[in-house]
Each structure stands twice: as C-alpha cells, then as structure tokens.
Amino acid sequence: MYIGIDHGTTSLRFAADNGKRFKMSREAAKEFNIDDLHKLGPVDEISGIALCYSMGDNFTQITPVDRLKNRGVITRDGAGEHIGGGTCVFDAVKDSGIPAVAIPGIHRSSDTDPRFKIYSHQTSPEKLGIAYLAAETLGDTFIVSDISSNTVSLLVAKGKVVGAFDACVFAPGTRHGALDVDAIRKVDAGACTANEAFTTAGVMYHLEEKYQMPTVAMWAAMECASLALLAPDASVALAGSLAPDLAEEISALLQKPVIVYDEWAASDGLARIARDVFSGAKQILGIPVSPALRR
C-alpha cells in the first residue's frame, strides 16, 4: 500500500492507492499519531509514503524525509499561517521507520524555465501531486490551476514542469493574494506585517460578496491563459475547493473545456508518486528522484 499526504492550506489529507482517504484539520493534526494511518489500511502493509511540507524550498529532488534539513524548508517564517499540524505529521512519519519521501516545491533552484525565476517561489509541493494525477488523463502537456484560499497555477509541457505562478504573485483566492500598493503602504507604515497583508489580500476582504467568485474566476482564467502562451494546445484542469463552482465560468473565459478534480487530487496524486518512486522511477514530472532512492 502506498500513501500520499497533502499538507493543504486548511487541512491535511491522507490517501492510499487502495482508494481509502481521510483528512484532519491542521489544528487536529497536532495530535496525529502514525497509527492514525490504520484508517487507510494496516500500517504494517504500507510500502511507502510521499508527503509534502510547507513550501519545500530548500531542496530540489524527491528525497527521503530523514535526509532533509529543517524538514525541507528554508524557514517556517514567511507567507502563510503556521499551525503545527503539518510539523507533527512530518515528524511522526519520519520517526515511524516507514519508507517515506518528501516532494520539493518549485523555486529558484528548480530546473524550470529561467524566466519564472524572477520570483523566489513558484509553487508548493502539493500542486505536483495534482499535476501527477492530471497527467494520467491529460497526457504530457497541460495546465493545472488550484483555486481555494489562494490560487496557484502551473504548466507541464512534454512531461516536465515548466513553471508556475505562486499565490503571492498573481491571481487571488478567497483569503490570500498579491500585495498591492495599499498593502505595501500599510506594511511600510507598520500597520501590519507582510504576511498579514498576504493572508488578507483575498477577495473576501476587499470585494462585495456578489463580485468575489467572478473575480477569482477571471484571475484564475488569466493565469491559465498566461501559461498557455508557452503551450497553446495545453489542456486545462482545475482543482481546489472552488473549482467545481467556477469551472463553467473559467471555461467560458478561456473558450475551451476544463477538467475538474476534487479536494483529494493532491493526496491521490502523491500516493501515485509514492508508488512509482518506490518502484524505481528516476524522475517525476522532470523532478529528479534522489540517487539514494534509485534501484
């Protein structure tokens, strides 16, 4: 049995390749114990786990969790909320003795189109789980837009991650978004931190309710359209909690059909990554597997 663990914005989701799943809020995950994985099947039958943690920005290869420094992040400080549930899950998996790998995020040290490296970070690692799942249906060239509390979109072309737009540089979600002139002024004036500005830059804080979802749809579609400049024939997949509700509008804006995945796409994809990595895969979407794992 292979397991994928998605460290999402609000919850941690656990999925096995046998189809079983469960999730925990990030607060509840602070009490996680490795025996909780029995909800997916016998713990002693787990052959491998693929997980992600935070931004995954201090490594570039799919790496055994016990070989990472600082759980694979440069620092816990920065964009986003820090609860502690993801830390507890990571440490429990690491200490369990079960074979487990961490998936890196995409950042300036990643092997992507250099033009995306104007920004330090492109996407956190769970989006790669979504992309790996999408590749089963969409082939080797496609765009994924994950839309919920924030919006992140990435492009895969010819089976390799080309680049992505992170939550703090382009389209907003319900809660998070890019810092505009007003936010920069507030930060400079000491009225809030940059992280507070980021986590309150979403549509729910700045627009009337009737405009919130149309705005998210338009900006997510613009991210997809921008990535399509590099791959005009790319299919488009949507994921995240808002994807089902916004799919029709985004499809109309893009003038092409879109495929919709549910909230389990990342953990399901990560379970598939675990299966393939522990079966000898040398790369996943162009991301190398650590030589320590290669057979």
Tab-separated table of N, CA, C and O in Angstrom, residues 3-5 7 48-73 86 89-91 93-94 98-105 107 124-126 128-129 270 273-274 277-278 284 287-290 293:
chain	number	residue	atom	x	y	z
A	3	ILE	N	0.903	5.586	0.177
A	3	ILE	CA	0.107	6.667	0.763
A	3	ILE	C	0.645	8.015	0.324
A	3	ILE	O	1.867	8.221	0.241
A	4	GLY	N	-0.271	8.946	0.055
A	4	GLY	CA	0.082	10.328	-0.218
A	4	GLY	C	-0.500	11.220	0.855
A	4	GLY	O	-1.643	11.028	1.293
A	5	ILE	N	0.282	12.204	1.314
A	5	ILE	CA	-0.159	13.133	2.350
A	5	ILE	C	-0.036	14.556	1.826
A	5	ILE	O	1.064	15.018	1.515
A	7	HIS	N	-0.347	18.428	2.508
A	7	HIS	CA	-0.329	19.471	3.540
A	7	HIS	C	-0.971	20.718	2.941
A	7	HIS	O	-0.311	21.572	2.372
A	48	GLY	N	5.282	2.581	1.228
A	48	GLY	CA	5.935	3.859	1.004
A	48	GLY	C	4.955	5.013	1.121
A	48	GLY	O	3.760	4.864	0.885
A	49	ILE	N	5.476	6.162	1.520
A	49	ILE	CA	4.682	7.382	1.688
A	49	ILE	C	5.356	8.508	0.924
A	49	ILE	O	6.582	8.643	0.937
A	50	ALA	N	4.557	9.336	0.257
A	50	ALA	CA	5.045	10.587	-0.322
A	50	ALA	C	4.277	11.725	0.342
A	50	ALA	O	3.043	11.703	0.370
A	51	LEU	N	5.000	12.667	0.897
A	51	LEU	CA	4.347	13.768	1.587
A	51	LEU	C	4.951	15.095	1.165
A	51	LEU	O	5.988	15.155	0.495
A	52	CYS	N	4.273	16.155	1.536
A	52	CYS	CA	4.807	17.487	1.298
A	52	CYS	C	4.719	18.275	2.601
A	52	CYS	O	3.888	17.980	3.468
A	53	TYR	N	5.595	19.263	2.712
A	53	TYR	CA	5.625	20.072	3.930
A	53	TYR	C	5.893	21.523	3.553
A	53	TYR	O	6.930	21.833	2.939
A	54	SER	N	4.942	22.369	3.873
A	54	SER	CA	5.096	23.810	3.669
A	54	SER	C	5.529	24.114	2.231
A	54	SER	O	5.025	23.523	1.282
A	55	MET	N	6.502	25.021	2.065
A	55	MET	CA	6.886	25.448	0.720
A	55	MET	C	7.920	24.534	0.071
A	55	MET	O	8.144	24.613	-1.132
A	56	GLY	N	8.575	23.677	0.835
A	56	GLY	CA	9.536	22.736	0.259
A	56	GLY	C	10.616	23.420	-0.560
A	56	GLY	O	10.963	22.968	-1.647
A	57	ASP	N	11.196	24.492	-0.001
A	57	ASP	CA	12.046	25.355	-0.830
A	57	ASP	C	13.542	25.269	-0.563
A	57	ASP	O	14.302	26.104	-1.064
A	58	ASN	N	13.995	24.245	0.197
A	58	ASN	CA	15.453	24.134	0.355
A	58	ASN	C	16.022	22.855	-0.268
A	58	ASN	O	17.157	22.469	0.011
A	59	PHE	N	15.223	22.202	-1.145
A	59	PHE	CA	15.733	21.021	-1.848
A	59	PHE	C	15.041	20.935	-3.202
A	59	PHE	O	13.997	21.577	-3.429
A	60	THR	N	15.606	20.172	-4.107
A	60	THR	CA	15.092	20.116	-5.479
A	60	THR	C	14.847	18.696	-5.986
A	60	THR	O	14.345	18.534	-7.094
A	61	GLN	N	15.199	17.703	-5.208
A	61	GLN	CA	14.975	16.319	-5.608
A	61	GLN	C	13.956	15.664	-4.683
A	61	GLN	O	13.800	16.071	-3.526
A	62	ILE	N	13.262	14.660	-5.179
A	62	ILE	CA	12.406	13.846	-4.324
A	62	ILE	C	13.325	13.061	-3.402
A	62	ILE	O	14.158	12.270	-3.859
A	63	THR	N	13.195	13.307	-2.105
A	63	THR	CA	14.240	12.959	-1.144
A	63	THR	C	13.669	12.214	0.058
A	63	THR	O	12.574	12.561	0.529
A	64	PRO	N	14.381	11.203	0.582
A	64	PRO	CA	13.934	10.562	1.822
A	64	PRO	C	13.771	11.598	2.928
A	64	PRO	O	14.609	12.497	3.080
A	65	VAL	N	12.718	11.485	3.695
A	65	VAL	CA	12.431	12.511	4.701
A	65	VAL	C	13.542	12.626	5.742
A	65	VAL	O	13.778	13.708	6.296
A	66	ASP	N	14.239	11.523	6.013
A	66	ASP	CA	15.277	11.579	7.033
A	66	ASP	C	16.573	12.210	6.534
A	66	ASP	O	17.528	12.360	7.292
A	67	ARG	N	16.610	12.601	5.256
A	67	ARG	CA	17.799	13.253	4.701
A	67	ARG	C	17.601	14.752	4.496
A	67	ARG	O	18.499	15.430	3.981
A	68	LEU	N	16.458	15.259	4.888
A	68	LEU	CA	16.193	16.685	4.721
A	68	LEU	C	16.702	17.491	5.905
A	68	LEU	O	16.699	17.022	7.046
A	69	LYS	N	17.093	18.707	5.618
A	69	LYS	CA	17.449	19.659	6.656
A	69	LYS	C	16.256	20.577	6.889
A	69	LYS	O	15.651	21.086	5.948
A	70	ASN	N	15.894	20.754	8.158
A	70	ASN	CA	14.816	21.679	8.522
A	70	ASN	C	13.506	21.316	7.819
A	70	ASN	O	12.753	22.191	7.409
A	71	ARG	N	13.258	20.011	7.683
A	71	ARG	CA	12.044	19.492	7.020
A	71	ARG	C	11.891	19.993	5.589
A	71	ARG	O	10.787	20.033	5.054
A	72	GLY	N	12.969	20.412	4.975
A	72	GLY	CA	12.925	20.797	3.567
A	72	GLY	C	12.547	22.238	3.304
A	72	GLY	O	12.288	22.600	2.149
A	73	VAL	N	12.512	23.076	4.338
A	73	VAL	CA	12.182	24.488	4.134
A	73	VAL	C	13.331	25.372	4.594
A	73	VAL	O	14.070	25.039	5.532
A	86	GLY	N	1.068	20.139	10.423
A	86	GLY	CA	1.930	19.567	9.395
A	86	GLY	C	3.265	19.119	9.951
A	86	GLY	O	3.819	18.093	9.530
A	89	VAL	N	2.782	15.763	11.734
A	89	VAL	CA	2.640	14.653	10.792
A	89	VAL	C	3.991	14.314	10.166
A	89	VAL	O	4.364	13.135	10.076
A	90	PHE	N	4.727	15.329	9.729
A	90	PHE	CA	6.040	15.082	9.133
A	90	PHE	C	6.931	14.312	10.104
A	90	PHE	O	7.556	13.311	9.731
A	91	ASP	N	7.006	14.763	11.348
A	91	ASP	CA	7.902	14.133	12.319
A	91	ASP	C	7.454	12.714	12.664
A	91	ASP	O	8.288	11.816	12.847
A	93	VAL	N	5.856	10.631	10.675
A	93	VAL	CA	6.215	9.788	9.537
A	93	VAL	C	7.719	9.514	9.536
A	93	VAL	O	8.174	8.374	9.348
A	94	LYS	N	8.499	10.556	9.760
A	94	LYS	CA	9.957	10.409	9.769
A	94	LYS	C	10.411	9.412	10.827
A	94	LYS	O	11.316	8.599	10.590
A	98	ILE	N	8.766	3.858	8.425
A	98	ILE	CA	8.138	3.542	7.128
A	98	ILE	C	8.880	4.302	6.033
A	98	ILE	O	9.161	5.498	6.192
A	99	PRO	N	9.227	3.658	4.923
A	99	PRO	CA	9.893	4.388	3.834
A	99	PRO	C	9.050	5.583	3.393
A	99	PRO	O	7.854	5.436	3.115
A	100	ALA	N	9.659	6.761	3.372
A	100	ALA	CA	8.893	7.969	3.046
A	100	ALA	C	9.782	8.976	2.339
A	100	ALA	O	10.969	9.116	2.657
A	101	VAL	N	9.174	9.669	1.387
A	101	VAL	CA	9.889	10.714	0.649
A	101	VAL	C	9.116	12.022	0.758
A	101	VAL	O	7.892	12.045	0.919
A	102	ALA	N	9.845	13.118	0.648
A	102	ALA	CA	9.254	14.444	0.582
A	102	ALA	C	9.375	14.953	-0.846
A	102	ALA	O	10.370	14.717	-1.528
A	103	ILE	N	8.340	15.660	-1.276
A	103	ILE	CA	8.307	16.245	-2.611
A	103	ILE	C	8.734	17.708	-2.497
A	103	ILE	O	8.215	18.438	-1.644
A	104	PRO	N	9.653	18.165	-3.333
A	104	PRO	CA	10.070	19.564	-3.241
A	104	PRO	C	9.046	20.501	-3.855
A	104	PRO	O	8.259	20.113	-4.731
A	105	GLY	N	9.055	21.757	-3.399
A	105	GLY	CA	8.338	22.792	-4.115
A	105	GLY	C	9.131	23.202	-5.348
A	105	GLY	O	10.221	22.696	-5.616
A	107	HIS	N	10.980	26.351	-7.107
A	107	HIS	CA	11.546	27.631	-6.666
A	107	HIS	C	12.755	27.970	-7.529
A	107	HIS	O	12.998	27.332	-8.558
A	124	SER	N	4.104	25.415	-4.074
A	124	SER	CA	4.394	24.453	-3.019
A	124	SER	C	4.184	23.038	-3.551
A	124	SER	O	3.554	22.831	-4.595
A	125	PRO	N	4.702	22.038	-2.858
A	125	PRO	CA	4.812	20.697	-3.450
A	125	PRO	C	3.506	19.958	-3.688
A	125	PRO	O	3.448	19.095	-4.569
A	126	GLU	N	2.435	20.282	-2.958
A	126	GLU	CA	1.208	19.508	-3.156
A	126	GLU	C	0.627	19.685	-4.561
A	126	GLU	O	-0.087	18.812	-5.062
A	128	LEU	N	2.191	19.471	-7.210
A	128	LEU	CA	2.802	18.447	-8.057
A	128	LEU	C	2.032	17.136	-7.951
A	128	LEU	O	1.993	16.356	-8.905
A	129	GLY	N	1.421	16.907	-6.792
A	129	GLY	CA	0.540	15.747	-6.672
A	129	GLY	C	-0.661	15.872	-7.586
A	129	GLY	O	-1.049	14.917	-8.264
A	270	LEU	N	-0.147	12.181	-4.921
A	270	LEU	CA	1.034	11.877	-4.114
A	270	LEU	C	1.137	10.381	-3.834
A	270	LEU	O	2.245	9.820	-3.797
A	273	ILE	N	2.692	9.007	-6.797
A	273	ILE	CA	4.124	9.325	-6.802
A	273	ILE	C	4.867	8.350	-5.897
A	273	ILE	O	5.928	7.824	-6.265
A	274	ALA	N	4.322	8.097	-4.705
A	274	ALA	CA	4.964	7.142	-3.792
A	274	ALA	C	5.105	5.780	-4.466
A	274	ALA	O	6.178	5.152	-4.423
A	277	VAL	N	7.840	6.086	-7.277
A	277	VAL	CA	9.187	6.324	-6.750
A	277	VAL	C	9.738	5.054	-6.110
A	277	VAL	O	10.892	4.659	-6.359
A	278	PHE	N	8.918	4.392	-5.302
A	278	PHE	CA	9.404	3.187	-4.622
A	278	PHE	C	9.403	1.964	-5.541
A	278	PHE	O	9.855	0.885	-5.142
A	284	ILE	N	9.951	12.447	-11.679
A	284	ILE	CA	8.512	12.660	-11.649
A	284	ILE	C	8.252	14.059	-12.192
A	284	ILE	O	8.673	15.055	-11.593
A	287	ILE	N	11.194	16.203	-12.213
A	287	ILE	CA	11.855	16.411	-10.919
A	287	ILE	C	12.625	15.145	-10.582
A	287	ILE	O	12.034	14.060	-10.482
A	288	PRO	N	13.940	15.245	-10.419
A	288	PRO	CA	14.728	14.029	-10.201
A	288	PRO	C	14.445	13.366	-8.867
A	288	PRO	O	14.113	14.034	-7.879
A	289	VAL	N	14.554	12.067	-8.860
A	289	VAL	CA	14.485	11.292	-7.631
A	289	VAL	C	15.894	11.166	-7.079
A	289	VAL	O	16.847	10.904	-7.823
A	290	SER	N	16.059	11.377	-5.806
A	290	SER	CA	17.368	11.295	-5.170
A	290	SER	C	18.054	9.964	-5.495
A	290	SER	O	17.411	8.915	-5.466
A	293	LEU	N	17.435	6.799	-3.558
A	293	LEU	CA	16.223	6.001	-3.724
A	293	LEU	C	16.234	5.143	-4.967
A	293	LEU	O	15.387	4.275	-5.140
